[in-house]
Coordinates of C-alpha atoms in Angstrom, one line a residue:
M127 CA -135.9 17.3 -103.4
S128 CA -134.6 18.5 -100.0
P129 CA -133.2 15.6 -97.8
I130 CA -135.6 17.3 -95.1
S131 CA -138.6 15.5 -97.0
T132 CA -137.7 12.4 -96.1
L133 CA -137.2 12.9 -92.0
P134 CA -138.9 9.8 -90.3
R135 CA -141.8 11.9 -88.2
R136 CA -142.3 8.9 -86.0
S137 CA -140.5 8.8 -82.7
L138 CA -136.9 7.6 -82.4
A139 CA -138.2 4.6 -79.9
G140 CA -140.8 3.7 -82.8
L141 CA -138.1 3.8 -85.5
L142 CA -135.8 1.3 -83.0
L143 CA -138.9 -1.1 -82.2
A144 CA -139.5 -1.3 -86.1
A145 CA -135.7 -1.8 -87.2
A146 CA -135.5 -4.6 -84.6
A147 CA -137.5 -6.7 -86.4
T148 CA -135.3 -6.7 -89.5
A149 CA -131.6 -6.3 -88.4
P150 CA -129.0 -4.3 -86.3
A151 CA -127.7 -2.3 -89.3
Q152 CA -130.7 -0.9 -89.9
V153 CA -131.7 0.3 -86.3
H154 CA -128.0 2.0 -86.3
A155 CA -128.8 3.7 -89.5
Q156 CA -132.2 4.9 -88.4
A157 CA -130.9 5.9 -85.4
Q158 CA -128.1 7.5 -87.3
A159 CA -130.7 9.0 -89.3
D160 CA -132.6 11.3 -86.9
P161 CA -132.0 14.5 -86.8
L162 CA -133.2 15.7 -83.2
P163 CA -132.1 12.8 -80.9
S164 CA -132.6 14.5 -77.8
W165 CA -136.5 15.9 -79.2
R166 CA -139.6 13.6 -78.0
D167 CA -141.7 13.3 -80.6
G168 CA -144.4 16.1 -80.5
E169 CA -146.0 18.9 -81.9
A170 CA -142.5 21.4 -81.1
R171 CA -140.1 18.7 -82.9
R172 CA -143.2 18.4 -85.8
A173 CA -143.2 22.0 -86.3
I174 CA -139.2 22.5 -86.7
L175 CA -139.6 19.2 -89.4
D176 CA -142.6 20.4 -91.3
F177 CA -140.9 24.1 -91.3
L178 CA -138.0 23.1 -92.9
R179 CA -139.0 20.5 -95.5
A180 CA -141.3 22.9 -96.8
V181 CA -138.4 25.9 -97.2
T182 CA -136.2 23.6 -98.7
T183 CA -138.2 21.4 -100.5
E184 CA -137.6 22.5 -104.6
G185 CA -140.5 23.7 -105.8
G186 CA -142.8 23.6 -103.2
R187 CA -144.7 26.8 -103.3
E188 CA -143.2 27.9 -99.5
Y189 CA -139.4 27.0 -100.8
R190 CA -136.9 29.7 -99.8
P191 CA -134.1 29.7 -101.5
P192 CA -130.2 29.6 -100.0
E193 CA -129.3 33.1 -99.8
E194 CA -132.7 33.8 -97.8
R195 CA -132.4 31.4 -95.0
L196 CA -131.8 33.0 -91.8
A197 CA -133.0 31.4 -87.9
V198 CA -132.1 34.1 -84.7
F199 CA -131.8 32.5 -81.6
D200 CA -131.8 34.2 -78.3
N201 CA -128.8 33.2 -75.9
D202 CA -129.6 33.5 -72.3
G203 CA -132.7 30.7 -71.6
T204 CA -132.9 29.9 -75.3
L205 CA -129.5 28.5 -76.0
W206 CA -127.9 28.2 -72.4
V207 CA -129.1 28.3 -68.9
E208 CA -129.8 31.6 -67.2
Q209 CA -131.1 30.7 -63.7
P210 CA -130.7 31.3 -60.6
I211 CA -128.9 34.5 -62.2
Y212 CA -127.7 35.9 -65.8
T213 CA -124.2 34.3 -66.6
Q214 CA -122.6 37.6 -67.7
V215 CA -124.5 39.3 -64.2
V216 CA -122.7 36.6 -62.7
F217 CA -119.5 37.4 -64.5
A218 CA -119.7 41.3 -64.0
F219 CA -119.9 40.9 -60.3
D220 CA -116.8 39.0 -60.1
R221 CA -115.1 41.1 -61.9
L222 CA -115.8 44.2 -59.4
R223 CA -114.8 42.0 -56.5
A224 CA -111.4 41.3 -58.4
M225 CA -110.6 44.8 -59.4
A226 CA -112.2 46.3 -56.0
P227 CA -108.7 47.3 -54.2
Q228 CA -108.3 49.4 -57.4
H229 CA -111.2 51.1 -56.4
P230 CA -111.0 52.0 -53.3
D231 CA -114.2 54.0 -52.7
W232 CA -116.2 51.5 -54.2
A233 CA -116.6 50.1 -50.7
S234 CA -118.9 53.3 -50.3
R235 CA -120.4 53.8 -53.2
E236 CA -123.2 52.3 -54.2
P237 CA -124.2 49.8 -55.9
F238 CA -120.7 48.9 -56.3
R239 CA -120.6 48.4 -52.0
A240 CA -124.0 46.3 -52.3
A241 CA -122.8 44.4 -55.2
I242 CA -119.1 43.6 -53.1
S243 CA -120.8 42.9 -49.8
G244 CA -123.5 40.8 -51.1
D245 CA -126.2 43.0 -50.2
K246 CA -128.8 41.6 -52.6
A247 CA -131.7 43.7 -50.4
A248 CA -129.8 47.0 -51.3
L249 CA -128.7 45.7 -55.2
A250 CA -132.9 44.4 -55.2
A251 CA -134.0 47.4 -54.5
A252 CA -131.7 49.8 -57.1
G253 CA -133.1 47.9 -60.1
E254 CA -131.6 46.8 -63.2
K255 CA -129.9 50.7 -63.4
A256 CA -127.7 49.2 -60.7
I257 CA -126.5 46.1 -63.1
V258 CA -126.2 48.2 -66.3
E259 CA -123.5 50.5 -64.0
I260 CA -122.0 47.6 -63.0
I261 CA -122.0 46.2 -66.2
A262 CA -119.7 49.8 -67.5
A263 CA -118.0 49.7 -64.9
T264 CA -116.3 46.2 -65.1
H265 CA -117.1 45.8 -68.8
T266 CA -115.5 49.1 -70.5
G267 CA -112.2 51.6 -70.5
M268 CA -110.3 48.5 -72.0
T269 CA -109.5 47.5 -75.9
P270 CA -112.1 45.0 -77.0
E271 CA -109.5 42.0 -77.4
A272 CA -108.3 42.5 -73.7
F273 CA -112.0 41.9 -72.6
R274 CA -112.4 39.1 -74.4
Q275 CA -109.4 37.5 -72.4
T276 CA -110.6 38.3 -69.7
A277 CA -114.0 36.9 -70.2
L278 CA -112.2 33.5 -71.4
D279 CA -110.0 33.5 -68.5
W280 CA -113.3 33.3 -66.6
L281 CA -115.4 31.2 -68.5
A282 CA -112.7 28.8 -67.6
T283 CA -112.8 28.7 -64.0
A284 CA -116.5 29.6 -62.9
R285 CA -119.0 26.8 -62.7
H286 CA -122.5 27.1 -62.4
P287 CA -123.9 26.8 -58.5
R288 CA -126.4 24.5 -59.5
F289 CA -124.8 21.8 -62.0
D290 CA -121.2 22.1 -60.9
R291 CA -119.9 22.5 -64.7
P292 CA -118.6 25.0 -66.4
Y293 CA -121.3 27.9 -68.1
T294 CA -120.4 27.1 -71.5
E295 CA -121.4 23.4 -70.8
C296 CA -125.1 24.5 -69.4
I297 CA -126.1 24.9 -72.6
Y298 CA -129.2 22.9 -74.0
Q299 CA -128.6 19.9 -76.2
P300 CA -131.8 20.0 -78.1
M301 CA -131.1 23.5 -79.3
L302 CA -127.8 22.1 -80.2
E303 CA -129.6 20.0 -82.9
V304 CA -131.8 22.5 -83.8
M305 CA -129.1 24.9 -84.8
R306 CA -126.9 22.0 -86.3
L307 CA -130.0 21.1 -88.3
F308 CA -130.9 24.6 -89.7
R309 CA -127.1 25.3 -90.6
A310 CA -127.1 21.5 -92.4
Q311 CA -130.4 23.0 -94.7
G312 CA -128.5 25.5 -95.5
F313 CA -129.4 28.7 -93.3
R314 CA -127.0 31.0 -91.3
T315 CA -127.9 30.6 -87.7
C316 CA -127.3 34.1 -85.6
I317 CA -127.2 34.6 -81.7
V318 CA -129.6 37.9 -81.3
S319 CA -129.4 38.5 -77.3
G320 CA -129.8 41.0 -74.9
G321 CA -126.2 40.5 -73.7
T322 CA -123.0 42.1 -74.8
T323 CA -121.5 41.5 -78.1
E324 CA -118.3 41.1 -77.1
F325 CA -119.3 38.9 -74.0
M326 CA -120.6 36.0 -76.1
R327 CA -118.0 36.5 -79.2
P328 CA -114.7 35.0 -77.8
W329 CA -116.8 31.4 -77.6
A330 CA -120.0 31.2 -79.8
E331 CA -118.5 29.9 -82.4
R332 CA -116.5 26.8 -80.4
V333 CA -119.5 26.5 -78.0
Y334 CA -122.5 27.1 -80.6
G335 CA -121.2 26.3 -83.9
V336 CA -122.0 30.5 -84.8
P337 CA -118.9 32.7 -85.9
P338 CA -118.2 35.9 -84.3
G339 CA -120.1 38.1 -87.0
Q340 CA -123.3 36.7 -86.7
V341 CA -123.3 37.4 -83.0
V342 CA -125.6 40.2 -82.4
G343 CA -126.1 41.6 -78.6
T344 CA -126.2 45.0 -76.5
T345 CA -123.0 47.5 -77.3
F346 CA -120.8 50.1 -75.5
K347 CA -119.7 53.0 -77.5
L348 CA -116.3 52.3 -78.9
R349 CA -113.7 55.4 -79.6
Y350 CA -110.5 54.7 -82.1
E351 CA -107.3 55.7 -80.7
L352 CA -103.6 55.1 -82.0
Q353 CA -101.6 53.9 -79.0
R354 CA -97.3 53.3 -79.5
N355 CA -98.1 52.9 -83.5
R356 CA -100.8 50.7 -83.6
G357 CA -104.7 51.5 -84.0
E358 CA -107.2 50.4 -81.0
L359 CA -110.8 50.6 -80.3
L360 CA -111.5 51.5 -76.6
T361 CA -114.8 50.6 -75.0
L362 CA -116.3 53.5 -73.5
P363 CA -118.6 53.5 -70.5
E364 CA -121.8 54.5 -72.7
I365 CA -124.7 51.9 -74.3
D366 CA -124.7 52.3 -77.8
A367 CA -127.5 49.9 -79.0
V368 CA -129.7 47.6 -76.1
D369 CA -130.1 44.5 -77.8
D370 CA -133.3 43.3 -76.3
G371 CA -137.4 44.0 -77.0
P372 CA -137.7 46.4 -79.4
G373 CA -134.4 46.6 -79.6
K374 CA -133.8 43.2 -81.0
P375 CA -135.3 43.3 -84.7
V376 CA -133.5 47.1 -84.8
G377 CA -129.9 45.0 -84.6
I378 CA -131.0 41.8 -86.6
S379 CA -131.3 44.8 -89.2
R380 CA -128.4 46.7 -88.8
F381 CA -125.9 44.2 -88.4
I382 CA -127.3 41.4 -90.1
G383 CA -129.8 43.0 -92.7
Q384 CA -132.4 40.5 -93.3
R385 CA -135.5 39.9 -91.9
P386 CA -135.1 35.9 -90.2
L387 CA -137.6 33.5 -91.5
A388 CA -137.2 31.6 -88.3
A389 CA -136.9 32.9 -84.5
F390 CA -136.5 30.7 -81.0
G391 CA -136.2 32.6 -77.8
N392 CA -137.6 32.3 -74.1
S393 CA -139.0 35.8 -72.5
D394 CA -140.8 38.5 -73.0
G395 CA -137.6 40.1 -74.2
D396 CA -137.8 37.8 -77.2
Y397 CA -141.3 39.1 -78.0
E398 CA -140.3 42.1 -81.3
M399 CA -138.2 39.9 -82.4
L400 CA -140.5 36.6 -82.7
Q401 CA -142.9 39.0 -84.0
Y402 CA -140.4 40.8 -86.8
T403 CA -139.8 37.3 -87.7
T404 CA -143.1 36.0 -88.2
T405 CA -145.2 38.7 -89.3
G406 CA -142.9 38.5 -92.6
D407 CA -144.1 37.6 -96.0
G408 CA -144.2 33.4 -96.7
R409 CA -143.8 30.3 -94.2
R410 CA -142.3 31.2 -90.9
L411 CA -141.6 30.0 -87.6
G412 CA -141.7 31.5 -84.0
M413 CA -140.5 29.1 -81.0
I414 CA -140.5 30.0 -77.8
V415 CA -138.4 27.7 -74.9
H416 CA -141.3 27.3 -71.6
H417 CA -139.1 26.4 -68.5
D418 CA -141.0 23.7 -67.0
D419 CA -138.5 21.4 -65.4
A420 CA -137.7 22.1 -62.3
E421 CA -136.6 18.6 -61.7
R422 CA -133.7 18.6 -64.9
E423 CA -133.2 22.7 -64.9
F424 CA -135.9 25.0 -63.5
A425 CA -139.6 25.8 -63.8
Y426 CA -140.1 29.3 -64.0
D427 CA -142.5 31.7 -66.3
R428 CA -144.8 34.7 -65.3
L429 CA -143.5 35.9 -62.3
S430 CA -139.4 35.3 -62.9
P431 CA -137.3 38.4 -62.5
I432 CA -135.4 36.7 -64.9
G433 CA -136.4 35.3 -68.2
R434 CA -140.2 36.6 -67.5
L435 CA -142.4 34.8 -70.0
D436 CA -145.8 36.7 -69.1
R437 CA -146.8 38.8 -72.9
A438 CA -145.5 36.4 -75.1
L439 CA -146.7 33.2 -73.5
R440 CA -150.3 34.7 -73.6
D441 CA -150.1 36.0 -77.3
A442 CA -148.5 32.7 -78.7
P443 CA -151.6 31.1 -79.8
A444 CA -153.1 33.9 -81.6
A445 CA -149.5 35.0 -83.0
G446 CA -148.6 31.8 -84.1
W447 CA -145.2 31.0 -82.2
Q448 CA -145.4 27.1 -81.1
L449 CA -143.9 26.7 -77.4
I450 CA -141.3 24.1 -76.2
S451 CA -142.1 22.1 -73.5
M452 CA -138.5 21.4 -71.4
R453 CA -140.4 19.0 -69.9
Q454 CA -142.1 17.1 -72.5
D455 CA -140.3 17.8 -75.5
W456 CA -136.7 17.1 -74.3
G457 CA -135.6 13.9 -73.9
Q458 CA -132.2 15.3 -72.3
V459 CA -131.6 18.8 -71.6
L460 CA -127.7 19.4 -70.6
P461 CA -124.9 17.5 -73.2

């Protein structure tokens, strides 16, 4: 029988109160046994535990063997903070300013002029196309190894404007616990995000425990070259695949090769990934992190230009997707 079948259904607080009547040692043991200590007891927590119990209990009708156990997670807004602007966009703007002296034409060329001068109105008017152009200019023309080091150097010093901590520490403690619990139950945990693969891979294993080969993101085209008797890849300023919306199931099939049993997202960009996951055969789990806690993080959904949650929020009940209320379900947000 799977260890999940013995997981407590009562809240951690209830367990501690019950154990206090016996012995301090039991209090410690039960506290240690809680697989999701940052989660409050509620429908979302129970949905996770019930799903794991069902698919890992040998002999049960919903049992799935370890080789079929795959869980996928969006990154921005699901595993780490995405407000007030996507972290990778902040990185791209900082890199653009650092590169500006080598590109004097950018001072009068849009959208680079607007980004360098901080002209938010012009950037907003230029829309998503401008962001893609800036990311292409700052993320390409080098080897993947060189870019990874550039990203790591930036992450080592950049800090979130509200939380005043490194971006890699602006991660959600409850989601870290979910990923660890899934792995403990024989699941592969993969990141499937709209951010670029090369931006996430350098730090995903250290921060989330997800190795580079299990990170799927937006990709640029690559060209192989022989440089000084050494084979190298050069990143080209041309998008190869966009890992967002309907591109997420495509990326999952292309790079992972298996339909997930569980998917976690937070925005309409995760709609198709949730749909692809939960419309498969057998027991499935689809969950949406709902940002409704302005006091501890941010509150946004339908009207937000960053991480908009409208269509998925509307269709969640009919699709059987469980909402995770940051305000109600999480006792702790950041580590």
